[in-house]
Short mmCIF file of C-alpha atoms in Angstrom, two decimals:
data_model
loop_
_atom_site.label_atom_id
_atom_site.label_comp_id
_atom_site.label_asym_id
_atom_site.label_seq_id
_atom_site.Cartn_x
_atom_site.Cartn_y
_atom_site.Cartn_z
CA UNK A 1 0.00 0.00 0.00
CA UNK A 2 1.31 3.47 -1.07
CA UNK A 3 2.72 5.42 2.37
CA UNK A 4 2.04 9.21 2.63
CA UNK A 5 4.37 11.67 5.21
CA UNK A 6 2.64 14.25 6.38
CA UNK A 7 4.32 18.08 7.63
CA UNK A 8 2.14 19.39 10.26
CA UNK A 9 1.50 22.83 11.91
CA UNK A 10 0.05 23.62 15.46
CA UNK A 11 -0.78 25.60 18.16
CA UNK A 12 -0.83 23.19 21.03
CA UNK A 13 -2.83 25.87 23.16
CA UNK A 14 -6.08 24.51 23.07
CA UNK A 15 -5.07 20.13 23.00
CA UNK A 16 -4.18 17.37 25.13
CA UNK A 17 -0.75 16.73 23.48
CA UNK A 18 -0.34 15.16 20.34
CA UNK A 19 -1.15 11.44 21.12
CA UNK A 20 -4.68 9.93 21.12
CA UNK A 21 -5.84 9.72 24.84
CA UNK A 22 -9.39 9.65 26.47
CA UNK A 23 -10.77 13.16 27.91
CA UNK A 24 -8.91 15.77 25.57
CA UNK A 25 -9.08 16.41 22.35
CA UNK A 26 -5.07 15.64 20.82
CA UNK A 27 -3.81 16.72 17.83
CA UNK A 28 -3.63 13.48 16.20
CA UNK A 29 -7.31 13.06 16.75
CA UNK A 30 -7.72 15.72 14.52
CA UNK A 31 -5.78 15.13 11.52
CA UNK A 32 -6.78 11.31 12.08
CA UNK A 33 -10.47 12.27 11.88
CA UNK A 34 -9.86 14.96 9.14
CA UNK A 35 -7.97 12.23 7.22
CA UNK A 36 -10.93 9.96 7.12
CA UNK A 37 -13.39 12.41 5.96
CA UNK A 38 -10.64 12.86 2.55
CA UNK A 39 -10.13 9.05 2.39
CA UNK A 40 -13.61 7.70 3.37
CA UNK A 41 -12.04 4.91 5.76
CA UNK A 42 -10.54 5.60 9.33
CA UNK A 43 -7.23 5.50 9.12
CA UNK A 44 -4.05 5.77 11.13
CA UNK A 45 -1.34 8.15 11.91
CA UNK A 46 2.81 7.30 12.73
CA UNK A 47 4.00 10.52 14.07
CA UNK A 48 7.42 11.19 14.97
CA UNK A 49 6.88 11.40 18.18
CA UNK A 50 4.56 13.10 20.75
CA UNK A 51 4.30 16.57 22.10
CA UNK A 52 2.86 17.21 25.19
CA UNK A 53 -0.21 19.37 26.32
CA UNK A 54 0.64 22.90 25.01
CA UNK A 55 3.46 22.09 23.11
CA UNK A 56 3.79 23.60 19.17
CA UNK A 57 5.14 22.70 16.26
CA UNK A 58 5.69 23.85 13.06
CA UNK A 59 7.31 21.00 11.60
CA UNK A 60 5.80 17.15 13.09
CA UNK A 61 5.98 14.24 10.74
CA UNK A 62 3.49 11.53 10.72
CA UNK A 63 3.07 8.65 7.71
CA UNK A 64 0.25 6.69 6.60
CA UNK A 65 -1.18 4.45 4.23
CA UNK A 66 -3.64 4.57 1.43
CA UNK A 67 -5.30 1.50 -0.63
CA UNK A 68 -5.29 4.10 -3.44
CA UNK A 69 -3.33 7.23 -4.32
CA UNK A 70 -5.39 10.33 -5.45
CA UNK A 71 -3.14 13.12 -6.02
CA UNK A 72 -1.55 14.60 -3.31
CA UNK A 73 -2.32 18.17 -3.45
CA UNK A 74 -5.66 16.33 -3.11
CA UNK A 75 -5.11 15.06 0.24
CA UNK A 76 -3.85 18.34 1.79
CA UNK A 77 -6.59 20.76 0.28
CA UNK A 78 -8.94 18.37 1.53
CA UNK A 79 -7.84 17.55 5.05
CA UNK A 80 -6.87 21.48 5.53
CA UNK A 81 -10.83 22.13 4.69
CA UNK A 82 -11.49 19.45 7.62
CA UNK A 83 -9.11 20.75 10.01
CA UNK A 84 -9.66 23.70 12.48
CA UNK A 85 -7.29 26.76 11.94
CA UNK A 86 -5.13 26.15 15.12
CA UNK A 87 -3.58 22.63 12.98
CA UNK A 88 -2.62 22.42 9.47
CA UNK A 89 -1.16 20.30 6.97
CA UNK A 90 1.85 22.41 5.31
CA UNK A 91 2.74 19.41 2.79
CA UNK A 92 1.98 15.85 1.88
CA UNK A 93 4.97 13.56 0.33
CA UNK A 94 4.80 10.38 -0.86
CA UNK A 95 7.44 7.91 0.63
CA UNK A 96 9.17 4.19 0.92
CA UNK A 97 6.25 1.79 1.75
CA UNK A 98 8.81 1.28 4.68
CA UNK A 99 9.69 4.16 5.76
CA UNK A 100 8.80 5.13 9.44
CA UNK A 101 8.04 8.46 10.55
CA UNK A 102 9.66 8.03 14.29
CA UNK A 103 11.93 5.09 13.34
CA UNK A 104 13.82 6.73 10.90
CA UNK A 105 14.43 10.01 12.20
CA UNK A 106 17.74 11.04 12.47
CA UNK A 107 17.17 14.16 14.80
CA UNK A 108 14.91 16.98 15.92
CA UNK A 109 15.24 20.72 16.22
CA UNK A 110 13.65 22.00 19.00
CA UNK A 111 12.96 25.92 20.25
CA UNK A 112 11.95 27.03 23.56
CA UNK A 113 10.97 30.61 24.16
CA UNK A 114 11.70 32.45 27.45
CA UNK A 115 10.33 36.08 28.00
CA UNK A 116 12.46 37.96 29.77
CA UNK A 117 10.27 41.47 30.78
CA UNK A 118 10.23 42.56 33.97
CA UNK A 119 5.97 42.39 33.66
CA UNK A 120 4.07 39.32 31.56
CA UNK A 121 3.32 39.79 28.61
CA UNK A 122 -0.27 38.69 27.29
CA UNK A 123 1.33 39.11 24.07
CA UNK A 124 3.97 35.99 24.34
CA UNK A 125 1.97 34.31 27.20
CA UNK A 126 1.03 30.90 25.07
CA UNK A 127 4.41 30.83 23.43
CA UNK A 128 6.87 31.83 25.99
CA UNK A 129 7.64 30.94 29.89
CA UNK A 130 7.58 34.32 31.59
CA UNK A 131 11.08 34.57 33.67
CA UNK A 132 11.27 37.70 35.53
CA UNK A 133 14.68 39.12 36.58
CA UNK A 134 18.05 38.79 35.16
CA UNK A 135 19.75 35.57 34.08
CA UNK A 136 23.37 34.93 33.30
CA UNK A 137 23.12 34.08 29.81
CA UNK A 138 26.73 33.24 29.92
CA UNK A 139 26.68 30.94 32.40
CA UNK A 140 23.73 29.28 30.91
CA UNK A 141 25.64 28.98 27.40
CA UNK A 142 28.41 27.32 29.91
CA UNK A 143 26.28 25.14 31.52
CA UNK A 144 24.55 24.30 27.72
CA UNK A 145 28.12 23.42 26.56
CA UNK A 146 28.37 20.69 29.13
CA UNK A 147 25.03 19.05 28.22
CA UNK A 148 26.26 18.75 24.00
CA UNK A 149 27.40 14.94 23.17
CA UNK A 150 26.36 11.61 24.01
CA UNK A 151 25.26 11.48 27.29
CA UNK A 152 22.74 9.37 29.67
CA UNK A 153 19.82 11.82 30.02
CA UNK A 154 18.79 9.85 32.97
CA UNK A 155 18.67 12.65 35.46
CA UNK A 156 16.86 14.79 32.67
CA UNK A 157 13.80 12.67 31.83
CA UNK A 158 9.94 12.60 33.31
CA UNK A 159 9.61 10.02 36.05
CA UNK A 160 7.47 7.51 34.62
CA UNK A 161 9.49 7.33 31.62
CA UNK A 162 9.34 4.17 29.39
CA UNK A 163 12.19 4.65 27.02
CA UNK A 164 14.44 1.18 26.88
CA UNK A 165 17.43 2.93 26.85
CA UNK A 166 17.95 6.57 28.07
CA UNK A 167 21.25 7.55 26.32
CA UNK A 168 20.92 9.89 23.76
CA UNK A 169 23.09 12.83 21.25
CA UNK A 170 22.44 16.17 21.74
CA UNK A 171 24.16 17.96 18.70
CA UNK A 172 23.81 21.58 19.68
CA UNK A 173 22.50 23.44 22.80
CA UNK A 174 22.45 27.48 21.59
CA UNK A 175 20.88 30.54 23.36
CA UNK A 176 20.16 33.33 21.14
CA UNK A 177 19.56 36.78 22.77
CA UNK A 178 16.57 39.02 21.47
CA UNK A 179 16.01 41.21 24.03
CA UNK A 180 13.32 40.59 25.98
CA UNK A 181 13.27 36.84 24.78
CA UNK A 182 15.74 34.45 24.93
CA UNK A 183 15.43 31.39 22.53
CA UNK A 184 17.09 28.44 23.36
CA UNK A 185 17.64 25.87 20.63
CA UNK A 186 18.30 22.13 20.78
CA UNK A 187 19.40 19.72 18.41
CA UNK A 188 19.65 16.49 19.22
CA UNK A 189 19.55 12.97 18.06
CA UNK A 190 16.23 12.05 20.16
CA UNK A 191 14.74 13.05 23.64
CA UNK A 192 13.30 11.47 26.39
CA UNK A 193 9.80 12.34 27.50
CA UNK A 194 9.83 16.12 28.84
CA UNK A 195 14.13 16.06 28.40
CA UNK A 196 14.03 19.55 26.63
CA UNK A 197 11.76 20.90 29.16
CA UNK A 198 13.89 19.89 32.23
CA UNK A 199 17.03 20.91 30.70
CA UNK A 200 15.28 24.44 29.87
CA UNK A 201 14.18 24.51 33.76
CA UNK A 202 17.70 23.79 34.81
CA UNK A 203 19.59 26.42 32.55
CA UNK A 204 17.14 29.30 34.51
CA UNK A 205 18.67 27.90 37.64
CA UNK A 206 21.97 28.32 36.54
CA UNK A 207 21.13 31.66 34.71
CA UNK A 208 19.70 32.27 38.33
CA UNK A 209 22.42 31.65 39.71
CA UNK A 210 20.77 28.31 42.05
CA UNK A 211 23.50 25.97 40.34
CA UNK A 212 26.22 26.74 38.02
CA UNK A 213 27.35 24.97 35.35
CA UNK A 214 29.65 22.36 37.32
CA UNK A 215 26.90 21.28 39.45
CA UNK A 216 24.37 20.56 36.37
CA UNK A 217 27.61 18.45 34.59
CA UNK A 218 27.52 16.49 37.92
CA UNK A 219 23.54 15.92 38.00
CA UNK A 220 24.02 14.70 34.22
CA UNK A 221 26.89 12.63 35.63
CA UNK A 222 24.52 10.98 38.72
CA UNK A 223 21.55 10.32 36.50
CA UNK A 224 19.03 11.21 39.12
CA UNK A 225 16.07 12.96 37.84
CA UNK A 226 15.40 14.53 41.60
CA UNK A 227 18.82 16.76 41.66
CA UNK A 228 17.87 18.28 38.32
CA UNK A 229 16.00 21.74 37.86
CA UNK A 230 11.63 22.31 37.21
CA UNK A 231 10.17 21.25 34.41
CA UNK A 232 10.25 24.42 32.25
CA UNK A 233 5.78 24.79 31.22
CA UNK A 234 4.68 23.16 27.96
CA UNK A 235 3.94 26.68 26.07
CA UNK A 236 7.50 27.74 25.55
CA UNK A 237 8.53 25.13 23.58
CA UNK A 238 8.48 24.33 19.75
CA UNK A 239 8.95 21.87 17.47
CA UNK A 240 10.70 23.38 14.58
CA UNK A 241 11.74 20.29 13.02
CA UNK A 242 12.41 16.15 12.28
CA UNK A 243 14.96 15.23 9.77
CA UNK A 244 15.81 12.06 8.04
CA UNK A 245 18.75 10.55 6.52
CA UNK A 246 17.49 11.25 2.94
CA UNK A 247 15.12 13.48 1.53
CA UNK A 248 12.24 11.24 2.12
CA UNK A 249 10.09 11.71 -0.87
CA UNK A 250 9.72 9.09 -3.38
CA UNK A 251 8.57 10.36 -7.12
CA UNK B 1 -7.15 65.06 42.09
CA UNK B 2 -3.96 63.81 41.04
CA UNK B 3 -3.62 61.98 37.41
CA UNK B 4 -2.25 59.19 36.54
CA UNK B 5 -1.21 57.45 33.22
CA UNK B 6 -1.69 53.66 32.57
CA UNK B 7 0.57 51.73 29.88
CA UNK B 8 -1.72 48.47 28.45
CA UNK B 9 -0.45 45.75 26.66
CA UNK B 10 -3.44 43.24 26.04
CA UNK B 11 -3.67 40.28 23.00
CA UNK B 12 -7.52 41.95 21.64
CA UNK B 13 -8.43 38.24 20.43
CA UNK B 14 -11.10 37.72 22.66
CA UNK B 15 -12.44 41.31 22.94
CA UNK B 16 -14.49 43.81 21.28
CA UNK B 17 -11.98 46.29 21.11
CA UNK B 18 -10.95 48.85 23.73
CA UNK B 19 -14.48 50.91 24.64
CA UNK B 20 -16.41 49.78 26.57
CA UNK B 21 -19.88 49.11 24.39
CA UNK B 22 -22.87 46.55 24.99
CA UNK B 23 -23.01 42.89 23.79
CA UNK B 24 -19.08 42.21 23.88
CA UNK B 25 -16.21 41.62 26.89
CA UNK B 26 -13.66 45.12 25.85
CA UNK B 27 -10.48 45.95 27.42
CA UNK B 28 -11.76 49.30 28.46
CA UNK B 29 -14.16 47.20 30.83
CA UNK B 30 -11.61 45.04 32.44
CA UNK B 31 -9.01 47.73 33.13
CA UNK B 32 -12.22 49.67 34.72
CA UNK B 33 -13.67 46.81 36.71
CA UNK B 34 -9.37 45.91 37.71
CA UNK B 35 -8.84 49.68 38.98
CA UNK B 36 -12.02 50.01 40.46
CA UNK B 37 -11.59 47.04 42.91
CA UNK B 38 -7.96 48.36 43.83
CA UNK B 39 -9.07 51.77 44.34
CA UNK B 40 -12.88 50.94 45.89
CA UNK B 41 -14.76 53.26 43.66
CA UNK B 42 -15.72 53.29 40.07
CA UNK B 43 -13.19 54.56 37.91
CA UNK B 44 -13.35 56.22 34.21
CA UNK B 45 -10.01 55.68 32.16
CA UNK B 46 -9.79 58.47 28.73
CA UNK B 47 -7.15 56.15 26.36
CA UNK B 48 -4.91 57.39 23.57
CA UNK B 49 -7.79 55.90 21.20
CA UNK B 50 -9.88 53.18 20.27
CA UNK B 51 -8.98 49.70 18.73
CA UNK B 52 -11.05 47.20 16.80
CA UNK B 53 -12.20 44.36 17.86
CA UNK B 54 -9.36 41.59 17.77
CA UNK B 55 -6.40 44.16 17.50
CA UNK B 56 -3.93 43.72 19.35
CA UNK B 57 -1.76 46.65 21.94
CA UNK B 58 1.46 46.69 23.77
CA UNK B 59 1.56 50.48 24.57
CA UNK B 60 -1.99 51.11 25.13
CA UNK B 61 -2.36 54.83 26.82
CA UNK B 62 -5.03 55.69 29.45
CA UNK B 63 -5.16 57.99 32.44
CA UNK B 64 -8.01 58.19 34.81
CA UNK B 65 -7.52 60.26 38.28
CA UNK B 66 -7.80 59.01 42.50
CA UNK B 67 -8.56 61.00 44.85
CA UNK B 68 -6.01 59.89 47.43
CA UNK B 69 -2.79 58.59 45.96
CA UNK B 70 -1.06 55.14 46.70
CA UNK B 71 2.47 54.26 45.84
CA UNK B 72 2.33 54.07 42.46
CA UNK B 73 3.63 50.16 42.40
CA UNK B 74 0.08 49.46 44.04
CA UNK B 75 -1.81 50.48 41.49
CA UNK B 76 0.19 48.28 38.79
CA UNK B 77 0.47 45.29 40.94
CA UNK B 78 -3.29 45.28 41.89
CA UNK B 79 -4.60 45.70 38.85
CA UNK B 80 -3.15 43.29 37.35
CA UNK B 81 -3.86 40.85 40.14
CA UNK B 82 -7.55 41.55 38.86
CA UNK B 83 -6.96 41.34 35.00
CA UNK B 84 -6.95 38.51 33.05
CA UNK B 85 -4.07 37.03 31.34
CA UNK B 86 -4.44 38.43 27.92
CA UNK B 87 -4.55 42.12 29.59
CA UNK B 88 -1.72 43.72 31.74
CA UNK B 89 -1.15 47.02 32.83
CA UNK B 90 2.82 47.60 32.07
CA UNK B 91 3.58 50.66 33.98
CA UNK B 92 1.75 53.15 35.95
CA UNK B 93 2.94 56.65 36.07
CA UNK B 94 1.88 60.22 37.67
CA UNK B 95 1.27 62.91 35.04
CA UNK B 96 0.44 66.37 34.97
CA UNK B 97 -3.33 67.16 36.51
CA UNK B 98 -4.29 68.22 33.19
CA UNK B 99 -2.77 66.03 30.88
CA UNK B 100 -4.82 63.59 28.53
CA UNK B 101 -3.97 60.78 26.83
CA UNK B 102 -5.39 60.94 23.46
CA UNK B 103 -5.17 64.86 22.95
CA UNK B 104 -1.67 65.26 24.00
CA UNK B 105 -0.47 62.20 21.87
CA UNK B 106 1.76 63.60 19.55
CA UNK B 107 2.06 60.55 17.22
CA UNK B 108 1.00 56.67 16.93
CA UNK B 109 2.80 53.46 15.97
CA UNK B 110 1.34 50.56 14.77
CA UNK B 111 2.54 47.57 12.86
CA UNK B 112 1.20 45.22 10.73
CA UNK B 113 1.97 41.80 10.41
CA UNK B 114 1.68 39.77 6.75
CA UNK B 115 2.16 36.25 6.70
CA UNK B 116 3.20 35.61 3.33
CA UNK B 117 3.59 31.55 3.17
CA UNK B 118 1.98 29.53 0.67
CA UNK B 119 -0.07 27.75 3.46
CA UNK B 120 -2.25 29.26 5.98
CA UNK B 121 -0.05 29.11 9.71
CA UNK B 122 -1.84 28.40 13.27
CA UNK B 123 1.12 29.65 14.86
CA UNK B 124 0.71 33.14 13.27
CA UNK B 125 -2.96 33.40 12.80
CA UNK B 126 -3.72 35.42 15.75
CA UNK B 127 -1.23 38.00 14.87
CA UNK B 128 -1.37 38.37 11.34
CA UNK B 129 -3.14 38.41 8.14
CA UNK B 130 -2.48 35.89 5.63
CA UNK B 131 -1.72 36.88 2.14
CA UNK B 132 -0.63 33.78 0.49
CA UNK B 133 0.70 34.24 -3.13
CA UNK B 134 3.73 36.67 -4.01
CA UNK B 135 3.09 40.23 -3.40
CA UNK B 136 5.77 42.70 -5.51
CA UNK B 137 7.16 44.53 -2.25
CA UNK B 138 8.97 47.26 -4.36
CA UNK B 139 5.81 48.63 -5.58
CA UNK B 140 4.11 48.34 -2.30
CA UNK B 141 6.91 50.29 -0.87
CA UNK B 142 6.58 53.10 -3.84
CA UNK B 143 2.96 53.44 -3.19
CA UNK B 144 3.67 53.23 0.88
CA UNK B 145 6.26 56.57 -0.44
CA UNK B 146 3.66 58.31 -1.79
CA UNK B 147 1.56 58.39 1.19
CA UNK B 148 3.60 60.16 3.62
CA UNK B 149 3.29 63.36 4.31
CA UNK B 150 0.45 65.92 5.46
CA UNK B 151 -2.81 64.72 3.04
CA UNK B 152 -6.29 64.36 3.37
CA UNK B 153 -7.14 60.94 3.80
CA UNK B 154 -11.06 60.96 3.56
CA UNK B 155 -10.14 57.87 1.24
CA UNK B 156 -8.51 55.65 3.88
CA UNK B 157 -11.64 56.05 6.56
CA UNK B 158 -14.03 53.89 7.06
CA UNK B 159 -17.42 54.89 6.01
CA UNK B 160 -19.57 56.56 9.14
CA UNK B 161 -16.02 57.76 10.94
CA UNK B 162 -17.30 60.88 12.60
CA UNK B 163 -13.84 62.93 12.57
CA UNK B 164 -13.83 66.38 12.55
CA UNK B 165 -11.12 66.59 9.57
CA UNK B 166 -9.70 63.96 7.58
CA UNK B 167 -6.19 65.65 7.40
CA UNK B 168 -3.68 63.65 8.64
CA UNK B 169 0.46 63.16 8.68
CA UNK B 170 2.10 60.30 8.23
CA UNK B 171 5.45 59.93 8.97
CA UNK B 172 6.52 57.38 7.88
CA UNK B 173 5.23 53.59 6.29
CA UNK B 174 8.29 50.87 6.46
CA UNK B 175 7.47 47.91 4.77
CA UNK B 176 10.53 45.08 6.35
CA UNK B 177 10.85 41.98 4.79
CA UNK B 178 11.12 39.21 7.14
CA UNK B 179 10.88 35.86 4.88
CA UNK B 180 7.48 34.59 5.67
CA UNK B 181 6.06 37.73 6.92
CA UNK B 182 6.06 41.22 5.40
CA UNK B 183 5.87 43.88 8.30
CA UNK B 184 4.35 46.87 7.58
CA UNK B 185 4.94 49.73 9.99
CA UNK B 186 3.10 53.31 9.84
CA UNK B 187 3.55 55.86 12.13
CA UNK B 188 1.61 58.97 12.03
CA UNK B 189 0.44 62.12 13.91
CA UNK B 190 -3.28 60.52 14.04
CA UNK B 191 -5.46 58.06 12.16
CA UNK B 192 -8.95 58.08 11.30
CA UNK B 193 -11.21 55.12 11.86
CA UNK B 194 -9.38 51.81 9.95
CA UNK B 195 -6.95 54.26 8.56
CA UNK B 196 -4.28 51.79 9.00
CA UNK B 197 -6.22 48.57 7.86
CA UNK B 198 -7.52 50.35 4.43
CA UNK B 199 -3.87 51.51 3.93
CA UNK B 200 -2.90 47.73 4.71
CA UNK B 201 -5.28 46.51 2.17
CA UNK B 202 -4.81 48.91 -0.10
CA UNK B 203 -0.93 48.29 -0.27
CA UNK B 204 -1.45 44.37 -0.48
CA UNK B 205 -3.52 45.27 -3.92
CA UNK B 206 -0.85 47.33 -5.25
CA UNK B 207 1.49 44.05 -4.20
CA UNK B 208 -0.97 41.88 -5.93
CA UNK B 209 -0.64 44.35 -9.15
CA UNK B 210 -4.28 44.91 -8.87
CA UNK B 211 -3.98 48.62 -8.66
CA UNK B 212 -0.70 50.16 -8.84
CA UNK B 213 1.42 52.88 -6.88
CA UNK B 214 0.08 55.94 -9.06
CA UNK B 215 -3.39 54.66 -8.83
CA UNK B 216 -2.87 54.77 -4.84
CA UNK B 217 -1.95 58.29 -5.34
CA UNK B 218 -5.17 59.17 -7.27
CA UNK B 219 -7.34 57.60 -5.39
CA UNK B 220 -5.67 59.30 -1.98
CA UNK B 221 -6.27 62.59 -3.87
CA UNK B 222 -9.80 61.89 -5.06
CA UNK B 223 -10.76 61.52 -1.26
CA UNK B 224 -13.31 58.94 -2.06
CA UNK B 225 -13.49 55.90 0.39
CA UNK B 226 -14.90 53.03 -2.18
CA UNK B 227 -11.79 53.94 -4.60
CA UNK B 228 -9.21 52.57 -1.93
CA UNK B 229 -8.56 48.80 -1.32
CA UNK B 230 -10.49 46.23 0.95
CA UNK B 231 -9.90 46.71 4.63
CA UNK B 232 -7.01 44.18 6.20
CA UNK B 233 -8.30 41.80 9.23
CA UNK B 234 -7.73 43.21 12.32
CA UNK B 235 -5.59 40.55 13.87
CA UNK B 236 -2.81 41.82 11.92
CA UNK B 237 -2.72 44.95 13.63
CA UNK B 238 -0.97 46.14 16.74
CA UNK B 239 -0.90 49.58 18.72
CA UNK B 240 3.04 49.48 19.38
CA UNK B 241 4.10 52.85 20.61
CA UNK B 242 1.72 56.10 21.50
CA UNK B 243 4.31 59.42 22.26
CA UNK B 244 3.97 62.72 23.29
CA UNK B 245 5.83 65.94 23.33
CA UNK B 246 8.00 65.24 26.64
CA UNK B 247 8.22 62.73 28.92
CA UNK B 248 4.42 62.88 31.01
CA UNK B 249 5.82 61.40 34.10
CA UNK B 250 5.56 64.08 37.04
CA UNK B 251 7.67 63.13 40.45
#
């Protein structure tokens, strides 16, 4: 059966996460039921992974099959018409009948969004974590240096976590300064459930000054998820993108 | 009775616009309900101007006067214990005893946000209007050119506005390209009613080559209102700066 990608676009405000779950309406409840109303069958959705409650993105990935192919701009006109304007469908690819939306992966590009102003702003309120007061940016970008490589993320994953293994690559940990926001990017190779978010929550400790950078290299080093900073709130963060070995469409 | 000056920042999604009117939630209303609990009495605020339902403000104007004055951090902090989270007050500040927000203003800021990508965006559709398709930019900024200046703009009103005069300066309109969006910035001594948003809509047609820059300049000169171009959604648009001759705080 042909295999479809998908390139999706949300504002997590208003769901329950990406995943399918009982007593919230998710993301890939959405685009699942949009999908059907286009195909005429229920069908389901492979994403590249989840995002939780209140999370963005701008860039998930989630395959499919079809018994038959109509033509593609075909399936995104119609399951954009279905879909309410806080999710959208930016593109539609065909790919390998094996290829695997989370499986294949080779990283993700991640952005979380601190504001910075002295007062809230209602403005950046369901895109940003409000931080009042001054942080050390440069001992944050210290302390971010220390987290880039291969690395067990034990100490920086939910409790609860069901991952099989909990080492993982982050390629690139980079704060970028815009005034009353600072945007912190991370690359990695994969992340554990809320491991962004926790790393976020301990780099405004150390830009806090309530650990410095040697102290977070030692909670990486002890694996325990208690000595680690808050988890930094869903809205802030961003997923800008998933990218793949290849270029993953097939002609 | 000493006066004091309010600074608003507020996301307008949810609300009618500023004044207070019947049938609809307006910022004007929460800011008045917010002081009046702080202060125990009801409370009239006189802003720098209106703004449409759904646009946005980050330096809203607005004085109102007490009749016995707190420390001036009370006010801000207790009002915006009151307000919601899409409304804050930014900064409260004493002014003279006879100043007034909208007829001291000397000049207004406000930007406009295109979102130029071939797909509608959930991420940006609060905050901008989206203009998919290319739009020529050099001719919008040659028509933006010829609108500067001291003219009457009986053209760029909406029909019914009630103003006095339809003369008005602009200062300046800055069109900055930003890859996906297309800000448009116009700053001016005063606008009439949609001033901005017909001079938004009328630039996108001279982008889509549907009218071109020395049209714009006829029809600015003929004065007549069904001549210009559509009027641009108001959750593009956002109050961003409102200044006066000298600094209005008093110690």
């Amino acid at each position: 059966m042909p295999r479809l990608c998908l390139t999706v676009e949300y504002d997590g405000t208003s769901y329950g996460g990406w995943q399918v779950q009982p007593n919230a309406q998710t993301v890939q409840e959405q685009i699942e039921s949009a999908l059907a109303q286009v195909i005429g069958a229920s069908v389901r959705v492979y994403s590249s992974g989840r995002t939780d409650a209140g999370v963005h993105a701008i860039d998930m990935k989630a395959h499919f099959d079809v018994e038959t192919l109509l033509p593609l701009s075909a399936y995104r006109e119609g399951v954009n018409r279905f879909l309410p304007q806080d999710i959208v469908v930016r593109q539609v690819c065909r790919v390998a009948d094996d290829f695997h939306a989370r499986f294949d992966a080779q990283g993700k590009w991640y952005r979380y969004r601190l504001y910075r102003g002295r007062i809230r702003s209602p403005l950046h309120r369901l895109t940003s974590w409000h931080v009042a007061g001054g942080l050390d940016v440069e001992a944050m970008t210290q302390a971010a240096d220390a987290l880039v490589g291969t690395h067990d993320f034990a100490a920086f994953q939910a409790s609860g976590c069901a991952a099989a293994t909990t080492q993982r690559t982050l390629f690139e940990v980079l704060l970028i300064d815009e005034g009353d926001e600072l945007i912190i990017d991370v690359r990695g190779s994969g992340f554990l459930k809320n491991m962004v978010r926790i790393i976020v929550g301990s780099l405004v400790e150390v830009g806090r000054a309530k650990l410095t950078a040697g102290q977070l290299a030692e909670i990486l080093a002890s694996g325990q998820r208690c000595r680690a900073g808050l988890t930094a709130p869903a809205q802030g963060l961003c997923l800008m993108q998933v990218w793949y070995e290849k270029n993953i469409e097939i002609t």
